[in-house]
PDB file of C-alpha atoms in Angstrom:
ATOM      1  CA  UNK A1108       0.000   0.000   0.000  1.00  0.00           C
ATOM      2  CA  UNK A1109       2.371   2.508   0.869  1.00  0.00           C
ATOM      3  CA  UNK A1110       4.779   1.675  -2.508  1.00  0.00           C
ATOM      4  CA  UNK A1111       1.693   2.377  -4.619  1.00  0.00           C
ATOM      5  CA  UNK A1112       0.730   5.590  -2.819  1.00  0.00           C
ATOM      6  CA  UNK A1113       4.664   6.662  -3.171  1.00  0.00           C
ATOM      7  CA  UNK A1114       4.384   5.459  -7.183  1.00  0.00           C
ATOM      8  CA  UNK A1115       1.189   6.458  -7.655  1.00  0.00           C
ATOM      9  CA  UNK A1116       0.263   3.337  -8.977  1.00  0.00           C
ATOM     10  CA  UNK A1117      -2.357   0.492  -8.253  1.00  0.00           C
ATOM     11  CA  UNK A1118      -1.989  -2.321  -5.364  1.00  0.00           C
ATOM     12  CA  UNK A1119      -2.663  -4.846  -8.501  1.00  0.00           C
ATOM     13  CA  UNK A1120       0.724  -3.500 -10.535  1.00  0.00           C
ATOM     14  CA  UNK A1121       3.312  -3.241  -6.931  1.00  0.00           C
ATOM     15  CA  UNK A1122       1.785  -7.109  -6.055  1.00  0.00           C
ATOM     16  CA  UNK A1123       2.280  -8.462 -10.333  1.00  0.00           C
ATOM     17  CA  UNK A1124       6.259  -6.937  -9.632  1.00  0.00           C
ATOM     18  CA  UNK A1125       6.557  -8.238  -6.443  1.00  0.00           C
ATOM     19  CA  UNK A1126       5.229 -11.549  -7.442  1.00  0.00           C
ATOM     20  CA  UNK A1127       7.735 -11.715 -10.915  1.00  0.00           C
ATOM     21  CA  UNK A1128      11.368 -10.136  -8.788  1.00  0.00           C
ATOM     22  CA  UNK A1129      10.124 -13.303  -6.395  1.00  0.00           C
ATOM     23  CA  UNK A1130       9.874 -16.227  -8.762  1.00  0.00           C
ATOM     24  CA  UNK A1131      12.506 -15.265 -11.090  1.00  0.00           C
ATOM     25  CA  UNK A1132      14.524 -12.421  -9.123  1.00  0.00           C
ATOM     26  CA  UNK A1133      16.304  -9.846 -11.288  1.00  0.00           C
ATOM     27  CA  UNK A1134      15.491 -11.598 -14.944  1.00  0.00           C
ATOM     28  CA  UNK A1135      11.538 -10.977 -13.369  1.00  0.00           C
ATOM     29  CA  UNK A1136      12.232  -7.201 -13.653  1.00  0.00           C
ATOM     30  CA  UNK A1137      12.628  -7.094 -17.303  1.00  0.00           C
ATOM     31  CA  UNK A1138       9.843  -6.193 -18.926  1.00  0.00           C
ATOM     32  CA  UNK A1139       7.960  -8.183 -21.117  1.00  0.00           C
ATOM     33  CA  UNK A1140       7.445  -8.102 -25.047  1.00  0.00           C
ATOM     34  CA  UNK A1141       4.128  -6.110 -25.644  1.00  0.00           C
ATOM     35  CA  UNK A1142       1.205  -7.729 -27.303  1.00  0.00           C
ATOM     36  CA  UNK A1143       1.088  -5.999 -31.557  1.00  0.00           C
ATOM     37  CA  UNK A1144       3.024  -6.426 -34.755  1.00  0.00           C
ATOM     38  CA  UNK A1145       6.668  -6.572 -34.415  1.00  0.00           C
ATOM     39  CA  UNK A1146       8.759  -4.035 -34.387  1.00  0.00           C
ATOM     40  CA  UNK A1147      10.017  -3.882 -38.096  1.00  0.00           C
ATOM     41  CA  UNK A1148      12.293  -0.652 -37.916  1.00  0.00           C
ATOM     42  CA  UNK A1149      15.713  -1.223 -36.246  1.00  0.00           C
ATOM     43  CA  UNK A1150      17.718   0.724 -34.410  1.00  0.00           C
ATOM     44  CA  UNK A1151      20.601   0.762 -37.072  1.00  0.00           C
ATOM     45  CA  UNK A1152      17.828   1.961 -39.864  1.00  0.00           C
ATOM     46  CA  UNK A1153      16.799   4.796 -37.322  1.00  0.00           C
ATOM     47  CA  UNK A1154      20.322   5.558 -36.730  1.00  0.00           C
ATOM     48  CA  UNK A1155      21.153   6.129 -40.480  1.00  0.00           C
ATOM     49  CA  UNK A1156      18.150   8.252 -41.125  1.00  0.00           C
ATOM     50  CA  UNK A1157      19.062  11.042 -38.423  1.00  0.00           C
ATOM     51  CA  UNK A1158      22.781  10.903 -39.756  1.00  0.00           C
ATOM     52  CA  UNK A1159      21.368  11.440 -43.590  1.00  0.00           C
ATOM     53  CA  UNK A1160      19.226  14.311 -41.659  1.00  0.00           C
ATOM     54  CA  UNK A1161      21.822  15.930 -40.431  1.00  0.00           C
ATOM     55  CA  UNK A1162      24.755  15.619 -41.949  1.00  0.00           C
ATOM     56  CA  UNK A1163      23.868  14.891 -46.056  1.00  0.00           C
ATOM     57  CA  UNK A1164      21.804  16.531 -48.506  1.00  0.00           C
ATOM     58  CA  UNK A1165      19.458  15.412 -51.645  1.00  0.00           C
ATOM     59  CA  UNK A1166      21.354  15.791 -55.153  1.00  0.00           C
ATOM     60  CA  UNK A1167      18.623  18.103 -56.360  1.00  0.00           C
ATOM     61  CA  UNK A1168      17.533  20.031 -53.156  1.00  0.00           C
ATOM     62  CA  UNK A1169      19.213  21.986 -50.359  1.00  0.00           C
ATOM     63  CA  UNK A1170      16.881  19.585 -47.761  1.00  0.00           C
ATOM     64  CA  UNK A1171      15.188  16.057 -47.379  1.00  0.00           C
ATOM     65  CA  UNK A1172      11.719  15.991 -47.565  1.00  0.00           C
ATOM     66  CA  UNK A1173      10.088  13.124 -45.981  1.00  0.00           C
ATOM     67  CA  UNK A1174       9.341  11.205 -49.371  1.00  0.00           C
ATOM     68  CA  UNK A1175      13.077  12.193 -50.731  1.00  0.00           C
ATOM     69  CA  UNK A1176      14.466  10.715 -47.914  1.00  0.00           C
ATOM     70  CA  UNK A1177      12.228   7.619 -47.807  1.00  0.00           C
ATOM     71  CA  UNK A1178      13.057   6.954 -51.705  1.00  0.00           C
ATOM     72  CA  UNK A1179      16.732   7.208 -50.314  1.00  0.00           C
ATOM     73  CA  UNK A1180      16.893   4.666 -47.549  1.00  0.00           C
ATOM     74  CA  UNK A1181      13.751   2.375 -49.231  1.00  0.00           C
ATOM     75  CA  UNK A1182      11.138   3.513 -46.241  1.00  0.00           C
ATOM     76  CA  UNK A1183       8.547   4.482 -46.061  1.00  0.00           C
ATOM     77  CA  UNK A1184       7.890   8.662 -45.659  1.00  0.00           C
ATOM     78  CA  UNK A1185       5.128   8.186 -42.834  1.00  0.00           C
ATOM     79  CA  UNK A1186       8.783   6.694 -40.913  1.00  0.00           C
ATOM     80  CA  UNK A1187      10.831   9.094 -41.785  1.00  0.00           C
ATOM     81  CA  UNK A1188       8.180  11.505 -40.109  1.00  0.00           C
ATOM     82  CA  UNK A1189       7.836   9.449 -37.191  1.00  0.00           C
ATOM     83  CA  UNK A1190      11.272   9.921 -36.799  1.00  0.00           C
ATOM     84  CA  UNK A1191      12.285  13.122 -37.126  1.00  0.00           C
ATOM     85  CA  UNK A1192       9.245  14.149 -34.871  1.00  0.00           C
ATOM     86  CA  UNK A1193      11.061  11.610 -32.125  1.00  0.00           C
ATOM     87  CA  UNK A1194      14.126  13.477 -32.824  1.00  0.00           C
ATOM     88  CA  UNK A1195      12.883  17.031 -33.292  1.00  0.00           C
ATOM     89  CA  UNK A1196      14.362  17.516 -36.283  1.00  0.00           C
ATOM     90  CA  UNK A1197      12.373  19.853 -39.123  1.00  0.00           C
ATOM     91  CA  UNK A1198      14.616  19.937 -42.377  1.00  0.00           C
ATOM     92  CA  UNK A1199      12.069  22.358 -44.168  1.00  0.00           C
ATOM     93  CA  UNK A1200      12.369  25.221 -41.204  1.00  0.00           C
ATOM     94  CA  UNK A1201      15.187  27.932 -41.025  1.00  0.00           C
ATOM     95  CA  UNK A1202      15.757  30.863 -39.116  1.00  0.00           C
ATOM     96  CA  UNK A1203      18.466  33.150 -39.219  1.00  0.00           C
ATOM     97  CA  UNK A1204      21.093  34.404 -36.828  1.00  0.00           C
ATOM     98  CA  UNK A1205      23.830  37.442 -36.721  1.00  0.00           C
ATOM     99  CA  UNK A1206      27.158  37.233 -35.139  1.00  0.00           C
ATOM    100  CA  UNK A1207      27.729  40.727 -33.097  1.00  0.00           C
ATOM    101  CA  UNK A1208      31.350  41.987 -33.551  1.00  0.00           C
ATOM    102  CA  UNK A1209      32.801  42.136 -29.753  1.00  0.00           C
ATOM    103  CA  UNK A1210      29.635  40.860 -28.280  1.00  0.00           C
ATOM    104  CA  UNK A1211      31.292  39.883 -24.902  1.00  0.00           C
ATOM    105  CA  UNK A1212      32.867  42.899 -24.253  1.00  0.00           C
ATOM    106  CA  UNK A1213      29.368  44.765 -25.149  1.00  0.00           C
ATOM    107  CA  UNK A1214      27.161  42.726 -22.992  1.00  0.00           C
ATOM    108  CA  UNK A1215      29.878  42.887 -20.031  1.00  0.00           C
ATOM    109  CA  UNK A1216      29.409  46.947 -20.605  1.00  0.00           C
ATOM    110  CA  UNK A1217      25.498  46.856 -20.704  1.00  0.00           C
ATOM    111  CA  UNK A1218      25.126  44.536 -17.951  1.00  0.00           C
ATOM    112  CA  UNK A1219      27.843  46.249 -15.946  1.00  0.00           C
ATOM    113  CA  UNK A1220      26.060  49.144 -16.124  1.00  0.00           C
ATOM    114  CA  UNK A1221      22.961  47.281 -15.623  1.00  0.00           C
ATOM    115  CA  UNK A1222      23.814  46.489 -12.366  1.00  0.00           C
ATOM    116  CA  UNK A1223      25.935  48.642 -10.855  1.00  0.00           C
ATOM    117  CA  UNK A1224      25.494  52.355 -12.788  1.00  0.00           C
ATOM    118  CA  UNK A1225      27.997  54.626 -11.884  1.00  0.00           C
ATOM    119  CA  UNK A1226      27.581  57.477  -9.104  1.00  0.00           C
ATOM    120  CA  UNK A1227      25.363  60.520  -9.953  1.00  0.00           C
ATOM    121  CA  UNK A1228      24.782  59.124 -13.367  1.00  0.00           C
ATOM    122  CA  UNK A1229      21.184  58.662 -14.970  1.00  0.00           C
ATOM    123  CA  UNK A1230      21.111  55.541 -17.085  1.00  0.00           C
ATOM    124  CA  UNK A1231      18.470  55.098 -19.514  1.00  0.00           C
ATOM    125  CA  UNK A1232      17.169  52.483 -22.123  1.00  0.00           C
ATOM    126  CA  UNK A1233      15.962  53.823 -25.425  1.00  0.00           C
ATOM    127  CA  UNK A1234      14.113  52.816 -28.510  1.00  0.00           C
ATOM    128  CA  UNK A1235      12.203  53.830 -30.925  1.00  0.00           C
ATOM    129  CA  UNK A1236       8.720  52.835 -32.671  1.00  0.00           C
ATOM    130  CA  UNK A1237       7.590  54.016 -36.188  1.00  0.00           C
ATOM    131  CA  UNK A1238       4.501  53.973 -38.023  1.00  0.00           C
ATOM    132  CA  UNK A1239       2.638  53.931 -35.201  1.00  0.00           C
ATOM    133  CA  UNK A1240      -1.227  54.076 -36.660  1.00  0.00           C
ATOM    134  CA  UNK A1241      -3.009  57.403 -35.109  1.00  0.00           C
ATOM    135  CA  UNK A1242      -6.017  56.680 -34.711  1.00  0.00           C
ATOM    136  CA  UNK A1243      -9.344  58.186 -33.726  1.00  0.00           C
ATOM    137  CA  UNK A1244     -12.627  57.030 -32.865  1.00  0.00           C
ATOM    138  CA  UNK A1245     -15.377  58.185 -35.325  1.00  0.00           C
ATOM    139  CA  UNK A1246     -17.586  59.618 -32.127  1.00  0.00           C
ATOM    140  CA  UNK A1247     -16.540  60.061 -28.864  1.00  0.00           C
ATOM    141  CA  UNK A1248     -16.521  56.927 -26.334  1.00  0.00           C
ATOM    142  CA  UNK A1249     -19.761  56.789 -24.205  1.00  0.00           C
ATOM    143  CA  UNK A1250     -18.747  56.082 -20.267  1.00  0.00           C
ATOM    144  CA  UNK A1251     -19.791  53.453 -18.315  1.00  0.00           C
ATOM    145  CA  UNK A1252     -23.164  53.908 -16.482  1.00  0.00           C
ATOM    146  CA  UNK A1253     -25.077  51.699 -14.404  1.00  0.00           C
ATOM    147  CA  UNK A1254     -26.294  48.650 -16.121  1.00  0.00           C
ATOM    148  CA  UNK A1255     -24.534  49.571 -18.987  1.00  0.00           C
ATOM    149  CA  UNK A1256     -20.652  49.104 -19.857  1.00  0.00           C
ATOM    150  CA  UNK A1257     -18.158  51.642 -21.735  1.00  0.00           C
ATOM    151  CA  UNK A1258     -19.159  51.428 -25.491  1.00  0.00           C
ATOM    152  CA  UNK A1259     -17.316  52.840 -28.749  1.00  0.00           C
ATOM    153  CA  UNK A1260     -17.851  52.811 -31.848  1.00  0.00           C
ATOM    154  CA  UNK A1261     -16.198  50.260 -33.902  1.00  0.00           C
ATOM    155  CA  UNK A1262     -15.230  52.618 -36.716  1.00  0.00           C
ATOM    156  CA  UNK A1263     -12.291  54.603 -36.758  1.00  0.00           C
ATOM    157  CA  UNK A1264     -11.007  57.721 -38.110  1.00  0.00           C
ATOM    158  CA  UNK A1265      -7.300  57.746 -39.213  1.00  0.00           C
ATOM    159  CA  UNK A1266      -4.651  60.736 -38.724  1.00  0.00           C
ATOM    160  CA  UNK A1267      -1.923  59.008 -40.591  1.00  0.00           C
ATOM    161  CA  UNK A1268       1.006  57.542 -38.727  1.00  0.00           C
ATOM    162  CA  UNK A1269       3.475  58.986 -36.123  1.00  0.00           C
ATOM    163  CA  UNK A1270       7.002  57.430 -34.610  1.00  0.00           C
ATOM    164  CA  UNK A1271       7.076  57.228 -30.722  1.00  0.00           C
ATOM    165  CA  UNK A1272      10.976  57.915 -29.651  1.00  0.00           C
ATOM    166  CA  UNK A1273      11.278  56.679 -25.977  1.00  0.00           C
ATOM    167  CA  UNK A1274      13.816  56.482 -23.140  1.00  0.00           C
ATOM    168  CA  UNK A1275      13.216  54.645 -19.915  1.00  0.00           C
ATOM    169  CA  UNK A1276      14.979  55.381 -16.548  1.00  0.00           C
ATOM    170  CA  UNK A1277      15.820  51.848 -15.308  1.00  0.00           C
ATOM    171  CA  UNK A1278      15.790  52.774 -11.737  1.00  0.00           C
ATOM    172  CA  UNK A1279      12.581  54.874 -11.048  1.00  0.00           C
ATOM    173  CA  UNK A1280      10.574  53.001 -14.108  1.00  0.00           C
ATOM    174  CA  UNK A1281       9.865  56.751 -15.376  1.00  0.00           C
ATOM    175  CA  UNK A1282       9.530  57.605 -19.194  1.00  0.00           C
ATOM    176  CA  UNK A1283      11.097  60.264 -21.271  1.00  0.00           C
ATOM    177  CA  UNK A1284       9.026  60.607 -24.765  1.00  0.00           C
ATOM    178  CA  UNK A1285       7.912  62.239 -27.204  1.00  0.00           C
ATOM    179  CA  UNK A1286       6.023  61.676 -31.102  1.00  0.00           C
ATOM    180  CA  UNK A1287       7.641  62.864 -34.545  1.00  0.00           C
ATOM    181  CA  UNK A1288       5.485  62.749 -37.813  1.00  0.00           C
ATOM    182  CA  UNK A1289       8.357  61.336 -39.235  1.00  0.00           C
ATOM    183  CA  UNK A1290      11.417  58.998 -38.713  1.00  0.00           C
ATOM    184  CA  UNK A1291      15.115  60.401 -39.744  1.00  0.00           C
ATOM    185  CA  UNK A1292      18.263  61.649 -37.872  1.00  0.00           C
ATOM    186  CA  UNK A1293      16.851  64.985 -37.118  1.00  0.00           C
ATOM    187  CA  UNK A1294      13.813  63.599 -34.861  1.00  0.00           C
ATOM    188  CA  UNK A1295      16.051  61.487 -33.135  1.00  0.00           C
ATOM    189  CA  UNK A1296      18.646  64.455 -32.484  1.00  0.00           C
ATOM    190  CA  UNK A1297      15.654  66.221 -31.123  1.00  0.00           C
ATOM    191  CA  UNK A1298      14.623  63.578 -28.992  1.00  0.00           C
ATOM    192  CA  UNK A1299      18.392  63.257 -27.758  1.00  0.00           C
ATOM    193  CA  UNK A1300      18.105  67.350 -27.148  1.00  0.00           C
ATOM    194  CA  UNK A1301      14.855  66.378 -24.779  1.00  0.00           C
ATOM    195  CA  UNK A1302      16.633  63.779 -22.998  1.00  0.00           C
ATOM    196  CA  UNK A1303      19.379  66.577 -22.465  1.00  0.00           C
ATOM    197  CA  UNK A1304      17.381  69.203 -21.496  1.00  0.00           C
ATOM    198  CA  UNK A1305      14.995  66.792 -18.720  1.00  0.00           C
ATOM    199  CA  UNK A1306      17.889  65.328 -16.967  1.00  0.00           C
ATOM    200  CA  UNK A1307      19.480  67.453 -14.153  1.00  0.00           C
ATOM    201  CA  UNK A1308      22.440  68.913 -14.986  1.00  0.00           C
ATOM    202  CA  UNK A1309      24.851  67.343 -12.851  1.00  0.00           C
ATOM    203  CA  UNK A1310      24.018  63.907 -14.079  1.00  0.00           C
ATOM    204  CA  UNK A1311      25.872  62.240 -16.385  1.00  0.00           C
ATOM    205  CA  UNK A1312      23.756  60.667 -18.908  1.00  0.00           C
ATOM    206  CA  UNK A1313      23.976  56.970 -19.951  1.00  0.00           C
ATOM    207  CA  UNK A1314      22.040  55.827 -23.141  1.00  0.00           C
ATOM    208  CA  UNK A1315      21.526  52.210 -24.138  1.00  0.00           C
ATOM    209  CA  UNK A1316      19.995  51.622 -27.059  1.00  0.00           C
ATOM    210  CA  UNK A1317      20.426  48.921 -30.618  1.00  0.00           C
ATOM    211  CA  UNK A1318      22.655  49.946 -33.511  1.00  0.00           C
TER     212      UNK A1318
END
């Protein structure tokens, strides 16, 4: 009782082992061939199909498909699917990746400063987010009453598109923004001249931001 409620199993499955380790000892702890057809794929045939995965590729294609790889080793495709799912292999997916000149020495700056920001210094995290929608609701957005929720209508009127330029103070969570109609070195100077004129002036000012 207590080895099934440790197991979470039945009384019926602890007593069945039990009974098997005591008639035949270790050899009754093997587990017994299932009931079903044979196993017809080996272990060697399974083997060569992840190597032919992973490290060749079809004469007339960059990747194996399931039936170009079947035709290959003489299976069957509904296999070689069965197998690469097993393996978590996907031959028709591909992403892509960019190596970052000095990367270590960047993040070691970042999270350095991160963590411990230097004395009467503001550090902030910026970005940037263009063609931002404006948009407007074609009537103004009734409140919520009693019995009745907030309602608006489900048109809209548009006021073309504006770029949010942002700048976040990592210790105090506050915000530095502002919107620009458009998106080129000047707005962002102008943003950088906000920034400027915000922070107190015997800060030093530490900006994070991408490339």
């Amino acid at each position: 009782m207590t080895i099934a409620h440790e197991l979470r199993i039945t009384r019926q499955t602890v007593g069945r082992w039990r009974q098997r380790f005591v008639q035949k000892r270790l050899d009754g702890l093997v587990d017994e061939p299932r009931p079903g057809a044979p196993r017809r794929i080996t272990d060697a045939q399974v083997e060569q199909v992840r190597i032919d995965t992973l490290e060749k590729t079809p004469r007339d294609a960059t990747h194996w498909s399931t039936r170009t790889l079947a035709s290959e080793l003489d299976l069957s495709h509904a296999t070689i699917g069965r197998i690469w799912r097993a393996f978590g292999l996907q031959p028709h997916r591909s992403e892509t990746f960019k190596l970052s000149p000095l990367f270590v020495e960047k993040v070691r700056d970042i999270v350095g400063l991160y963590l411990a920001p230097p004395d009467r210094a503001l550090l902030l995290s910026a970005d940037e987010k263009s063609q931002i929608q404006a948009l407007d609701r074609a009537a103004p957005i009734l409140p919520m009453t009693f019995g009745s929720p907030e309602r608006r209508t489900h048109d809209c009127r548009r006021h073309g598109t504006t770029s949010l330029f942002a700048a976040l103070d990592v210790a105090t969570g506050t915000v530095i923004g502002e919107c620009h109609r458009r998106h080129r070195s000047q707005e962002f100077l102008h943003f950088l001249e906000t920034i400027d004129a915000t922070v107190a002036a015997d800060l030093d000012d530490h900006l994070i931001r991408d490339n």
